[in-house]
Amino acid sequence: MVIPTHVRRSTDVASGSSHSTLASPVKAWLSSVESLNDPSRATEPTRINPVFDYLGSSQDQAVSASHIVDTAKMFKAFADMSRSPEIRQRLTHTALPSLSCQLLQRTQGDLTNNRDSDGERAEHVFLLVQILRCICNLSADNDEARAEILRNGGIETLASILRTVNEVWRQPLPVGQAAFGAVLNVSLDNEPCTSALVAAGALQSHLKGLSPESAVSADSYAIWPLISMSLDNMCENKNAVGEFEANAHFAQSILRSLARLSRLISNGGSGDGDESRAMRGAQRTLLWILCEALEKSAVVPKQLCQPESLLAFFDILEFYLVSGGVGDSDDAQDSSEDAETGASALPPNKPMPQATNRYADAVTQVIVAISGDDDALSVLFDSQSLMIRLLSILSADRGTAQDARTQRLDGMAAAAALCLGNLARTDDHCVRLVSEHPALIRTLIHEWFAPRTTNVRTRHAASGLLKNLCMPVVNKQELADFGLVPVAYANIDTMVVPIQANSISILRHLLNGPPAAEIVLGMFNPMVNCRGEPSVAMRDLLAVVKQTDIDAIRCEGTRLVAAVAKKIYLNRDGAAGEMAREQLEMAREMLVNDGYDVVTPLVTLVMVDGQRHPLLQQESLVALTILAATSAENAAHVRRIVELIAPANSLPLNIASASESSDGNADGQAEDAGDSAQAEPKSFSDVLQAVVRQEGNVWPQAALQAK
């Protein structure tokens, strides 16, 4: 900042006479500083105590027209000296922190009253900047100085300056920079000072500083990194939650600034200059602020539950996917690791490693959080502009997996599918999507959910959306006609657990509709699995439920096995139409003739998971009851049930529960306890007897009905 050259004569208030500027301890000290080669000598008590005594007793003279520039130069010198940690500590134990707060408050009052001419105001602004710089450097990593500034009212004065001094906004450099720099350093990782800032209402001023309306020049954006870091520090404070909940425009203000920075960086290219790095840093900080606010508060997400907000987030997501985390060393390291991993040979069924972009992932999580709000469900779904954007993303043509455009599209499609999946949480919305957008449904099935799609995140998101669409009865046949069933078959033995779980759930939901007989028969027909190998869906399903150590997959898979058994044996005679009866009869013949063991997974579910999931236990028991009630020609199921009930042949409990670490010493613990009533059941027969002996547990008839 240029030192003001305005000089005028001052009036002696006491005598009423006019006199020229007189020498002061400040001017003498400044002269000595210039002559000393060692700055630390200038802070010796014998040199600075007279200066502080003078400032404490003669503040009127120190800020008078003839002395204000010298006073400002003095604070400038202290600010420069405070860059040294040693001198900073020495000055902390002097009167400098309290005097800085006193003169800061006085200067702020003079500027607010605005009684001076332009030249006089420039001098006061110059003094303000140097005091702010002094406070900023003095409080850097210095909790002692911060405590002194807080005790002397400096925090409240700083917050007041942000609200009342227009030069903070009209002159971002250096006034705004000095002000927000002082606020940041005083409060950074300091709970008392940060709480005082929040209580003083500084949050609103930070939001104003980040608004595009306050950006009077390019210099305004230069201080956005400071403002965003200071705001981030404030938002981490526990007292800030109420403040940004009370501010109805908090989230929208952050979003607008985030979108503005994205456009500025995009228009300016992906350079790596200081200005570009600073703007990218501010952008990332604002993103984390928004994510943290959404996590801490249930009110803030509702401020963003508008179609325009989601559209803005998709633009920001596209920016991060295009830029690929330029300028961030962590992302660069992650990308290099992914490249190295991708170069090595992978098993046929192992998914391709996915490139990581934590900023794009964070934006995607925000999109999921907003679209998951129940109150905004109808507003978002009925937005024509939002639906057009989602459909355009999911309908775009994909290239090869290595194509950069395809990788960006995969990221956009994953977010769009997750968003649409959240919006498809009512039967009405699901029915409308299937009936009004058949081309989209086909693309979801054959492009995004199909095993040949290498991006597992997109496949997972698409599978979750398709699972929701399967819920309404009117959709089931249409989805089967679109070819969803074979794709779900192929995904049963995938190594990607969420996709596997959704595929099994899709088949189980579709079994409760018109295509049930077709699906049951298809479970036994040859098909091509996700590795491109010939297989049979029922064989893959039984292998999964018998081998997996993931409870959710075992439970959901066994429920599908139970549903198939019920359809084959319970609904064969009552199936609608001759074709459906023929399909179920063909499925029964293949089930029996090919020796499929559907009894063991049902027994395992009763033994292992039934004690934690009684409803699943009931489903399995109903299915076993149906199998046991079959005719003599299907006696293989009965024989297997009898074998497992017999104590000599029954499945040991620890065979199916190998994932539990306590199984190894279960026997020893039971023997030590000496209480046979508390010992774990050791066989299927023991489990059945324990279920029969349960007293006071009345199972609703509806739960026992075969569905």
XYZ file of C-alpha atoms in Angstrom:
707
model
C 0.000 0.000 0.000
C 1.292 3.458 -0.896
C 1.942 5.633 2.133
C -0.339 8.720 2.010
C 1.518 11.977 1.372
C -1.222 14.240 2.689
C 0.293 16.511 5.372
C -1.470 19.329 7.178
C -1.025 21.443 10.271
C -2.764 20.433 13.470
C -4.506 22.551 16.047
C -3.519 22.371 19.692
C -6.808 21.735 21.410
C -5.588 22.883 24.809
C -4.108 26.245 23.807
C -6.040 26.883 20.622
C -2.766 27.810 18.898
C -1.444 26.425 15.649
C 1.897 24.635 15.529
C 3.971 22.454 13.213
C 4.451 18.740 13.746
C 6.540 18.048 16.833
C 8.908 15.133 17.247
C 7.372 12.136 19.040
C 8.755 8.891 20.531
C 7.297 7.125 17.512
C 9.357 9.152 15.046
C 12.467 8.656 17.156
C 11.903 4.921 17.287
C 11.373 4.727 13.528
C 14.668 6.528 13.004
C 16.465 4.065 15.258
C 14.920 1.116 13.418
C 16.322 2.390 10.139
C 19.803 2.700 11.626
C 19.832 -0.751 13.266
C 20.888 -3.744 11.240
C 19.293 -6.176 13.707
C 15.456 -5.791 13.953
C 15.429 -7.630 17.277
C 17.383 -4.790 18.876
C 14.546 -2.439 17.987
C 12.227 -4.436 20.236
C 14.385 -4.158 23.335
C 12.402 -2.808 26.297
C 14.486 0.348 26.548
C 13.563 1.223 22.969
C 9.879 0.238 22.723
C 8.567 1.012 26.220
C 8.672 4.796 25.650
C 6.758 4.276 22.419
C 4.054 2.215 24.135
C 3.817 4.685 27.015
C 3.307 7.449 24.504
C 0.609 5.523 22.606
C -1.171 4.700 25.835
C -1.255 8.246 27.134
C -1.400 10.350 23.950
C -3.589 8.539 21.498
C -5.216 11.776 20.349
C -1.848 13.079 19.290
C -0.757 9.721 17.829
C -3.695 9.672 15.408
C -3.703 13.407 14.725
C -3.050 14.616 11.229
C 0.600 15.377 11.870
C 1.402 12.027 13.524
C -0.981 9.451 12.003
C 1.344 8.483 9.178
C 4.233 7.915 11.601
C 1.946 5.826 13.805
C 0.938 3.785 10.789
C 4.601 3.315 9.823
C 5.292 2.106 13.356
C 2.583 -0.583 13.136
C 3.901 -1.514 9.708
C 7.344 -2.052 11.232
C 5.874 -4.175 14.042
C 3.901 -6.174 11.473
C 7.042 -6.883 9.467
C 9.033 -7.785 12.586
C 6.299 -10.138 13.814
C 6.991 -12.462 10.931
C 9.875 -13.741 13.049
C 8.607 -16.247 15.667
C 11.181 -15.041 18.200
C 10.238 -11.363 17.882
C 6.561 -12.303 17.784
C 6.809 -13.967 21.179
C 8.723 -11.023 22.614
C 6.128 -8.511 21.394
C 3.294 -10.678 22.744
C 4.450 -9.950 26.299
C 4.421 -6.176 25.758
C 1.601 -3.672 25.557
C 1.421 -4.063 21.763
C -1.630 -6.435 21.658
C -3.766 -4.174 23.860
C -2.631 -0.957 22.148
C -3.344 -2.484 18.746
C -6.913 -3.296 19.823
C -7.436 0.199 21.256
C -6.179 2.017 18.183
C -8.018 -0.418 15.898
C -11.302 0.407 17.601
C -10.584 4.139 17.434
C -9.636 4.021 13.757
C -12.718 1.998 12.926
C -14.856 4.624 14.664
C -13.164 7.470 12.756
C -13.767 5.733 9.437
C -17.360 4.903 10.289
C -18.166 8.480 11.292
C -16.707 9.632 7.953
C -16.140 13.270 8.927
C -12.766 13.559 7.224
C -11.811 14.717 3.769
C -10.601 12.221 1.194
C -6.972 12.831 2.112
C -7.613 12.426 5.819
C -9.629 9.283 5.209
C -6.782 7.810 3.186
C -4.477 8.324 6.164
C -6.898 6.564 8.488
C -7.266 3.694 6.015
C -3.481 3.417 5.858
C -3.321 3.233 9.657
C -6.152 0.675 9.716
C -4.351 -1.606 7.274
C -1.094 -1.520 9.232
C -2.821 -2.240 12.563
C -4.656 -5.156 10.933
C -1.389 -6.469 9.527
C 0.214 -6.170 12.949
C -2.628 -8.127 14.583
C -2.532 -10.685 11.783
C 1.199 -11.410 12.084
C 1.260 -11.127 15.860
C -1.449 -13.788 16.266
C -0.023 -16.281 13.766
C 0.284 -19.612 15.630
C 0.295 -17.603 18.842
C -2.510 -18.428 21.279
C -1.113 -16.057 23.895
C -1.481 -13.091 21.559
C -4.936 -14.315 20.516
C -6.023 -14.441 24.152
C -4.823 -10.856 24.669
C -6.613 -9.657 21.553
C -9.808 -11.391 22.688
C -9.502 -9.951 26.183
C -9.078 -6.419 24.825
C -12.139 -6.566 22.557
C -10.212 -7.053 19.344
C -12.511 -9.809 18.042
C -15.629 -7.657 18.258
C -13.790 -4.775 16.601
C -12.640 -6.976 13.733
C -16.205 -8.162 13.155
C -17.412 -4.566 13.261
C -14.813 -3.489 10.699
C -16.063 -6.119 8.272
C -19.590 -4.751 8.643
C -18.985 -0.993 8.675
C -15.798 -0.025 6.831
C -16.640 0.340 3.149
C -12.998 0.213 2.078
C -12.975 -3.498 2.945
C -15.160 -4.013 -0.135
C -14.100 -1.055 -2.303
C -10.393 -1.798 -1.857
C -10.062 -5.588 -1.544
C -6.320 -5.137 -1.874
C -4.985 -4.231 0.598
C -7.843 -3.353 3.008
C -9.989 -6.466 2.582
C -6.905 -8.652 2.521
C -5.624 -7.178 5.789
C -9.026 -7.423 7.477
C -9.817 -11.020 6.570
C -6.194 -12.030 7.121
C -6.364 -10.695 10.676
C -9.681 -12.458 11.279
C -8.271 -15.739 9.984
C -5.036 -15.691 11.970
C -6.673 -14.578 15.203
C -9.273 -17.353 15.124
C -7.576 -20.231 13.306
C -7.963 -23.409 15.396
C -8.712 -21.278 18.450
C -12.051 -22.138 20.011
C -12.563 -19.007 22.187
C -11.713 -16.552 19.412
C -13.744 -18.428 16.827
C -16.742 -18.555 19.137
C -16.418 -14.822 19.734
C -16.340 -14.186 15.976
C -19.440 -16.293 15.446
C -21.218 -14.505 18.290
C -20.213 -11.115 16.841
C -21.979 -11.921 13.569
C -18.908 -12.250 11.356
C -20.484 -15.088 9.390
C -22.722 -12.736 7.425
C -19.786 -10.533 6.441
C -17.900 -13.547 5.122
C -20.863 -14.543 3.003
C -21.043 -10.982 1.686
C -17.366 -11.109 0.804
C -17.948 -14.257 -1.258
C -20.971 -12.938 -3.129
C -20.515 -12.076 -6.810
C -22.195 -8.704 -6.111
C -19.289 -7.708 -3.869
C -16.740 -8.554 -6.556
C -16.071 -5.017 -7.776
C -12.840 -6.002 -9.526
C -10.463 -8.880 -10.115
C -8.855 -7.979 -6.787
C -12.030 -9.136 -5.047
C -11.450 -12.704 -6.134
C -7.847 -12.493 -4.918
C -9.050 -12.416 -1.305
C -11.629 -15.203 -1.703
C -9.108 -17.834 -0.528
C -8.648 -15.889 2.727
C -12.387 -15.448 3.176
C -13.123 -19.086 2.436
C -10.443 -20.337 4.850
C -11.733 -18.051 7.579
C -15.305 -19.130 6.917
C -14.226 -22.770 6.998
C -12.629 -22.229 10.397
C -15.821 -20.593 11.677
C -18.069 -23.355 10.361
C -16.072 -25.952 12.278
C -17.118 -24.234 15.483
C -20.015 -25.909 17.273
C -21.745 -22.554 17.782
C -21.809 -21.874 14.044
C -24.542 -24.422 13.328
C -27.258 -22.187 14.702
C -25.865 -19.196 12.826
C -25.920 -20.736 9.369
C -29.279 -22.338 10.078
C -30.664 -18.927 11.014
C -29.253 -17.479 7.783
C -31.721 -18.654 5.153
C -29.300 -17.794 2.342
C -26.216 -19.494 3.790
C -26.140 -22.570 1.558
C -27.281 -20.675 -1.525
C -24.541 -18.073 -1.000
C -21.863 -20.765 -0.798
C -23.278 -22.498 -3.872
C -23.342 -19.300 -5.924
C -19.736 -18.555 -5.014
C -18.730 -22.118 -5.809
C -20.420 -21.961 -9.202
C -18.902 -18.539 -9.913
C -15.392 -19.773 -9.159
C -15.928 -22.829 -11.351
C -16.873 -20.602 -14.279
C -13.959 -18.241 -13.699
C -11.447 -21.080 -13.553
C -12.956 -22.736 -16.616
C -12.855 -19.512 -18.611
C -9.309 -18.835 -17.496
C -8.080 -22.271 -18.510
C -6.318 -24.812 -16.312
C -3.166 -22.843 -15.714
C -1.008 -23.353 -12.678
C -0.231 -19.724 -11.837
C -0.575 -18.281 -8.356
C -3.958 -16.736 -9.121
C -5.340 -19.975 -10.542
C -4.064 -22.013 -7.596
C -5.552 -19.519 -5.137
C -8.954 -19.662 -6.828
C -8.883 -23.452 -6.923
C -7.981 -23.487 -3.255
C -10.933 -21.230 -2.451
C -13.214 -23.411 -4.538
C -12.180 -26.587 -2.737
C -12.545 -24.920 0.655
C -16.068 -23.736 -0.170
C -16.969 -27.261 -1.219
C -15.784 -28.695 2.104
C -17.667 -25.946 3.969
C -20.873 -26.925 2.231
C -20.310 -30.634 2.821
C -19.598 -30.039 6.496
C -22.670 -27.850 6.902
C -24.865 -30.464 5.237
C -23.482 -33.107 7.567
C -23.940 -31.083 10.745
C -27.346 -29.590 10.079
C -30.717 -30.944 9.022
C -31.855 -27.445 8.069
C -29.146 -26.486 5.580
C -29.981 -29.221 3.022
C -33.505 -27.847 2.769
C -32.047 -24.485 1.688
C -30.767 -26.265 -1.413
C -33.832 -28.384 -2.218
C -34.524 -26.592 -5.466
C -34.076 -27.752 -9.061
C -31.772 -24.808 -9.752
C -29.441 -25.910 -6.956
C -29.165 -29.453 -8.298
C -28.507 -28.131 -11.804
C -25.714 -25.940 -10.422
C -24.178 -28.908 -8.638
C -24.201 -30.945 -11.835
C -22.308 -28.090 -13.519
C -19.789 -28.105 -10.668
C -19.497 -31.879 -10.861
C -18.779 -31.646 -14.566
C -16.086 -29.054 -13.851
C -14.299 -31.373 -11.428
C -14.596 -34.326 -13.770
C -13.174 -32.286 -16.636
C -10.378 -30.738 -14.583
C -9.584 -34.055 -12.926
C -8.323 -32.396 -9.716
C -5.725 -30.205 -11.464
C -3.494 -28.525 -8.954
C -4.100 -31.017 -6.178
C -1.186 -33.272 -5.357
C -3.339 -35.865 -3.583
C -5.492 -36.404 -6.645
C -2.424 -36.619 -8.837
C -0.969 -39.284 -6.573
C -4.243 -41.220 -6.548
C -4.412 -41.111 -10.343
C -0.857 -42.382 -10.691
C -1.590 -45.237 -8.290
C -4.698 -46.149 -10.247
C -2.689 -46.147 -13.465
C -0.100 -48.479 -11.946
C -2.807 -50.804 -10.645
C -4.578 -50.856 -13.971
C -1.377 -51.879 -15.754
C -1.178 -55.185 -13.840
C -3.079 -58.295 -14.856
C -6.502 -58.684 -13.223
C -8.654 -61.780 -12.675
C -11.461 -62.048 -15.249
C -14.218 -61.151 -12.793
C -12.365 -58.431 -10.893
C -13.698 -54.941 -11.692
C -11.403 -52.444 -13.330
C -9.845 -50.062 -10.754
C -11.746 -46.788 -10.653
C -9.974 -43.444 -10.851
C -10.558 -41.401 -7.709
C -11.570 -37.763 -7.665
C -12.503 -36.805 -4.134
C -13.937 -33.436 -5.143
C -16.249 -35.014 -7.707
C -17.183 -37.630 -5.109
C -17.986 -34.887 -2.593
C -20.246 -33.086 -5.096
C -21.973 -36.381 -5.870
C -22.664 -36.901 -2.169
C -24.203 -33.420 -1.986
C -26.428 -34.229 -4.968
C -27.522 -37.445 -3.236
C -28.241 -35.604 0.014
C -30.382 -32.945 -1.682
C -32.330 -35.340 -3.899
C -32.965 -37.591 -0.889
C -35.020 -34.960 0.948
C -38.582 -36.226 1.286
C -40.136 -32.755 1.385
C -38.658 -31.782 -1.982
C -39.395 -35.053 -3.754
C -42.306 -33.798 -5.859
C -40.778 -30.395 -6.579
C -37.583 -31.921 -7.918
C -39.264 -34.720 -9.889
C -41.722 -32.325 -11.550
C -38.957 -29.940 -12.653
C -38.751 -30.172 -16.424
C -35.285 -28.590 -16.605
C -33.836 -31.005 -14.044
C -35.385 -34.074 -15.674
C -34.105 -33.002 -19.088
C -30.581 -32.688 -17.665
C -30.738 -36.102 -15.977
C -32.131 -37.813 -19.047
C -29.566 -36.191 -21.339
C -26.726 -37.425 -19.135
C -28.008 -40.990 -18.939
C -28.879 -41.115 -22.645
C -25.470 -39.984 -23.918
C -23.459 -42.443 -25.993
C -20.459 -44.002 -24.274
C -17.145 -44.590 -25.968
C -14.370 -46.941 -24.920
C -13.483 -47.367 -21.255
C -10.137 -45.624 -21.738
C -11.654 -42.598 -23.453
C -11.440 -39.470 -21.250
C -14.899 -38.353 -22.333
C -16.352 -41.739 -21.369
C -14.755 -41.551 -17.923
C -16.250 -38.099 -17.371
C -19.617 -39.320 -18.618
C -19.449 -42.287 -16.243
C -19.042 -39.910 -13.308
C -21.937 -37.748 -14.454
C -24.108 -40.808 -15.114
C -23.434 -42.231 -11.651
C -24.587 -38.989 -10.029
C -27.601 -38.740 -12.348
C -28.660 -42.333 -11.625
C -28.281 -41.821 -7.874
C -30.297 -38.614 -8.076
C -33.002 -40.232 -10.192
C -33.029 -43.227 -7.854
C -33.744 -40.914 -4.931
C -36.534 -39.238 -6.868
C -38.022 -42.636 -7.781
C -39.080 -43.437 -4.236
C -42.822 -43.368 -4.807
C -44.876 -45.746 -6.932
C -46.227 -42.834 -8.953
C -42.762 -41.581 -9.872
C -41.563 -45.101 -10.729
C -44.564 -45.746 -12.966
C -44.144 -42.415 -14.738
C -40.461 -43.031 -15.401
C -41.079 -46.447 -16.951
C -44.128 -45.431 -18.980
C -42.884 -42.018 -20.166
C -39.220 -42.806 -20.794
C -38.879 -46.335 -22.218
C -35.706 -45.420 -24.127
C -34.075 -44.336 -20.878
C -34.990 -47.626 -19.189
C -33.461 -49.639 -22.023
C -30.290 -47.560 -21.820
C -30.110 -48.054 -18.057
C -30.416 -51.810 -18.452
C -28.223 -52.485 -21.461
C -25.650 -49.678 -21.172
C -25.224 -48.770 -17.512
C -26.240 -51.952 -15.650
C -24.813 -54.495 -18.094
C -21.622 -56.335 -16.990
C -19.696 -54.956 -19.964
C -19.876 -51.484 -18.397
C -16.496 -51.172 -16.691
C -17.382 -48.357 -14.283
C -18.717 -50.146 -11.201
C -19.977 -46.936 -9.588
C -22.271 -46.270 -12.513
C -23.415 -49.894 -12.582
C -24.146 -49.728 -8.865
C -26.144 -46.504 -9.221
C -28.084 -47.850 -12.210
C -28.851 -51.117 -10.410
C -30.207 -49.223 -7.412
C -32.468 -47.133 -9.649
C -33.722 -50.220 -11.477
C -34.410 -51.941 -8.154
C -36.665 -49.035 -7.172
C -38.451 -49.176 -10.516
C -39.266 -52.865 -9.919
C -41.428 -52.104 -6.888
C -44.765 -51.144 -8.516
C -46.691 -54.142 -9.848
C -47.517 -52.403 -13.129
C -43.801 -51.982 -13.900
C -42.734 -55.594 -13.436
C -43.792 -57.001 -16.786
C -42.570 -53.942 -18.693
C -39.135 -54.161 -17.123
C -38.984 -57.863 -17.932
C -39.948 -57.082 -21.530
C -37.129 -54.497 -21.680
C -34.633 -57.295 -20.952
C -33.827 -56.609 -17.298
C -33.997 -60.250 -16.177
C -31.065 -61.670 -18.224
C -28.851 -58.762 -17.184
C -29.724 -59.414 -13.530
C -28.931 -63.122 -14.027
C -25.513 -62.223 -15.410
C -24.706 -60.043 -12.400
C -25.453 -62.663 -9.745
C -21.854 -63.834 -9.425
C -20.144 -60.476 -9.844
C -17.436 -59.610 -7.318
C -18.928 -56.147 -6.774
C -21.061 -56.753 -3.700
C -23.529 -53.812 -4.028
C -24.281 -54.735 -7.655
C -24.676 -58.379 -6.658
C -27.095 -57.464 -3.874
C -29.171 -55.219 -6.148
C -29.297 -57.878 -8.879
C -30.639 -60.481 -6.454
C -33.169 -57.973 -5.091
C -34.345 -57.088 -8.609
C -35.088 -60.745 -9.347
C -36.847 -61.241 -6.012
C -39.062 -58.184 -6.575
C -39.938 -59.214 -10.125
C -40.984 -62.667 -8.843
C -43.951 -60.989 -7.148
C -45.476 -60.009 -10.473
C -46.692 -61.327 -13.813
C -43.239 -62.385 -15.110
C -42.715 -64.776 -12.171
C -43.021 -68.040 -14.111
C -40.752 -66.766 -16.881
C -38.126 -65.698 -14.339
C -38.270 -68.999 -12.449
C -37.754 -70.984 -15.645
C -34.959 -68.660 -16.723
C -33.133 -69.404 -13.475
C -32.522 -72.952 -14.782
C -31.800 -72.171 -18.431
C -28.273 -71.677 -19.804
C -27.043 -68.080 -19.931
C -23.794 -66.092 -20.069
C -22.509 -64.752 -16.748
C -20.635 -61.504 -16.076
C -17.330 -63.115 -17.061
C -18.707 -64.050 -20.455
C -18.786 -67.766 -19.569
C -21.716 -70.197 -20.026
C -23.540 -70.745 -16.774
C -26.924 -71.202 -15.084
C -28.389 -68.500 -12.844
C -29.650 -70.912 -10.172
C -26.280 -72.630 -9.982
C -24.538 -69.249 -9.581
C -27.052 -68.181 -6.935
C -26.610 -71.333 -4.848
C -22.835 -71.042 -5.077
C -23.002 -67.433 -3.889
C -25.231 -68.081 -0.871
C -23.184 -71.105 0.189
C -19.774 -69.484 -0.161
C -20.241 -65.827 0.750
C -19.264 -64.523 4.173
C -21.373 -61.371 3.727
C -24.562 -61.631 5.741
C -26.608 -59.345 3.487
C -25.791 -61.342 0.354
C -26.447 -64.682 2.058
C -29.780 -63.517 3.466
C -31.048 -61.833 0.291
C -29.834 -64.679 -1.903
C -31.487 -67.299 0.277
C -34.718 -65.322 0.206
C -34.587 -65.531 -3.589
C -33.998 -69.303 -3.354
C -36.995 -69.576 -1.026
C -39.139 -67.500 -3.382
C -38.235 -69.710 -6.352
C -39.094 -72.846 -4.367
C -42.431 -71.380 -3.325
C -43.309 -70.406 -6.893
C -42.430 -73.843 -8.236
C -44.288 -75.949 -5.654
C -46.968 -73.662 -4.246
C -48.105 -71.613 -7.248
C -47.811 -74.253 -9.970
C -51.477 -75.224 -9.879
C -52.681 -71.681 -9.292
C -50.537 -69.993 -11.946
C -52.406 -67.791 -14.372
C -52.410 -69.252 -17.861
C -51.350 -72.517 -19.376
C -47.955 -71.156 -20.424
C -47.084 -70.125 -16.871
C -48.015 -73.583 -15.563
C -45.875 -75.221 -18.213
C -42.927 -72.976 -17.375
C -43.139 -73.769 -13.670
C -43.446 -77.497 -14.405
C -40.341 -77.350 -16.582
C -38.502 -75.503 -13.816
C -39.550 -78.173 -11.286
C -38.245 -80.951 -13.484
C -34.866 -79.258 -13.930
C -34.661 -78.502 -10.208
C -35.186 -82.177 -9.336
C -33.421 -83.884 -12.234
C -30.279 -81.717 -12.085
C -29.956 -82.227 -8.332
C -30.016 -78.624 -7.162
C -29.584 -78.454 -3.392
C -31.962 -75.704 -2.279
C -32.415 -77.191 1.189
C -28.939 -76.496 2.594
C -29.002 -72.672 2.149
C -32.504 -72.549 3.658
C -31.348 -74.566 6.667
C -28.243 -72.392 6.986
C -30.362 -69.258 7.077
C -32.563 -70.735 9.793
C -29.537 -71.722 11.867
C -27.185 -68.778 11.418
C -29.164 -65.682 10.551
C -32.550 -66.621 11.916
C -31.672 -65.728 15.489
C -30.851 -62.174 14.388
C -33.514 -61.924 11.659
C -36.656 -63.761 12.777
C -38.643 -62.765 9.690
C -36.034 -64.312 7.405
C -36.080 -67.420 9.556
C -39.829 -67.626 9.097
C -39.536 -67.314 5.314
C -37.008 -70.135 5.196
C -39.100 -72.354 7.468
C -42.137 -71.785 5.249
C -40.098 -72.741 2.173
C -38.769 -75.875 3.912
C -42.298 -76.779 4.917
C -43.425 -76.507 1.299
C -40.505 -78.650 0.141
C -41.266 -81.246 2.831
C -44.903 -81.410 1.714
C -44.079 -82.344 -1.885
C -45.140 -85.594 -3.499
C -43.093 -88.767 -3.564
C -41.556 -87.863 -6.910
C -39.805 -84.925 -5.244
C -38.620 -86.926 -2.270
C -35.029 -85.713 -2.715
C -35.862 -82.515 -0.825
C -37.519 -84.452 1.982
C -34.567 -86.797 2.285
C -32.169 -83.860 2.513
C -34.279 -82.199 5.216
C -34.424 -85.449 7.195
C -30.675 -85.910 6.836
C -30.003 -82.446 8.236
C -32.473 -82.936 11.101
C -30.755 -86.151 12.163
C -28.154 -85.233 14.815
C -25.488 -87.388 13.207
C -25.793 -85.630 9.843
C -26.887 -82.142 10.809
C -24.904 -79.079 9.718
C -22.651 -77.798 12.491
C -23.466 -74.221 13.270
C -19.876 -73.058 12.878
C -19.701 -74.266 9.258
C -22.100 -71.602 8.121
C -20.876 -68.908 10.505
C -17.170 -69.007 9.753
C -17.084 -65.216 9.578
C -17.718 -64.929 13.303
C -14.487 -64.836 15.258
C -16.011 -66.411 18.357
C -16.891 -69.722 16.672
C -13.487 -71.227 17.334
C -13.906 -71.324 21.092
C -17.676 -71.658 21.327
C -17.478 -75.222 22.621
C -15.003 -74.330 25.326
C -17.046 -71.384 26.491
C -20.180 -73.537 26.687
C -18.398 -76.163 28.757
C -16.977 -73.522 31.087
C -20.378 -71.990 31.573
C -21.805 -75.291 32.753
C -25.262 -74.183 31.706
C -26.607 -76.297 28.846
C -29.645 -74.051 28.531
C -27.443 -71.119 27.492
C -25.204 -73.065 25.052
C -25.472 -72.309 21.355
C -27.517 -74.828 19.302
C -25.200 -77.277 17.554
C -27.466 -78.670 14.861
C -30.542 -77.962 12.762
C -32.627 -80.137 15.037
C -31.478 -78.118 18.061
C -32.513 -74.908 16.304
C -35.919 -76.295 15.423
C -36.476 -77.432 18.992
C -35.410 -74.017 20.280
C -37.914 -72.355 17.930
C -40.684 -74.708 19.051
C -39.883 -74.114 22.733
C -40.084 -70.320 22.448
C -42.782 -69.075 24.771
C -44.685 -65.855 24.367
C -43.614 -65.417 20.721
C -46.735 -65.372 18.550
C -45.941 -65.258 14.855
C -48.587 -63.406 12.854
C -50.378 -65.636 10.403
C -49.494 -63.231 7.606
C -45.812 -63.777 8.285
C -46.190 -67.521 7.903
C -48.060 -67.382 4.641
C -46.085 -68.466 1.603
C -45.643 -65.450 -0.604
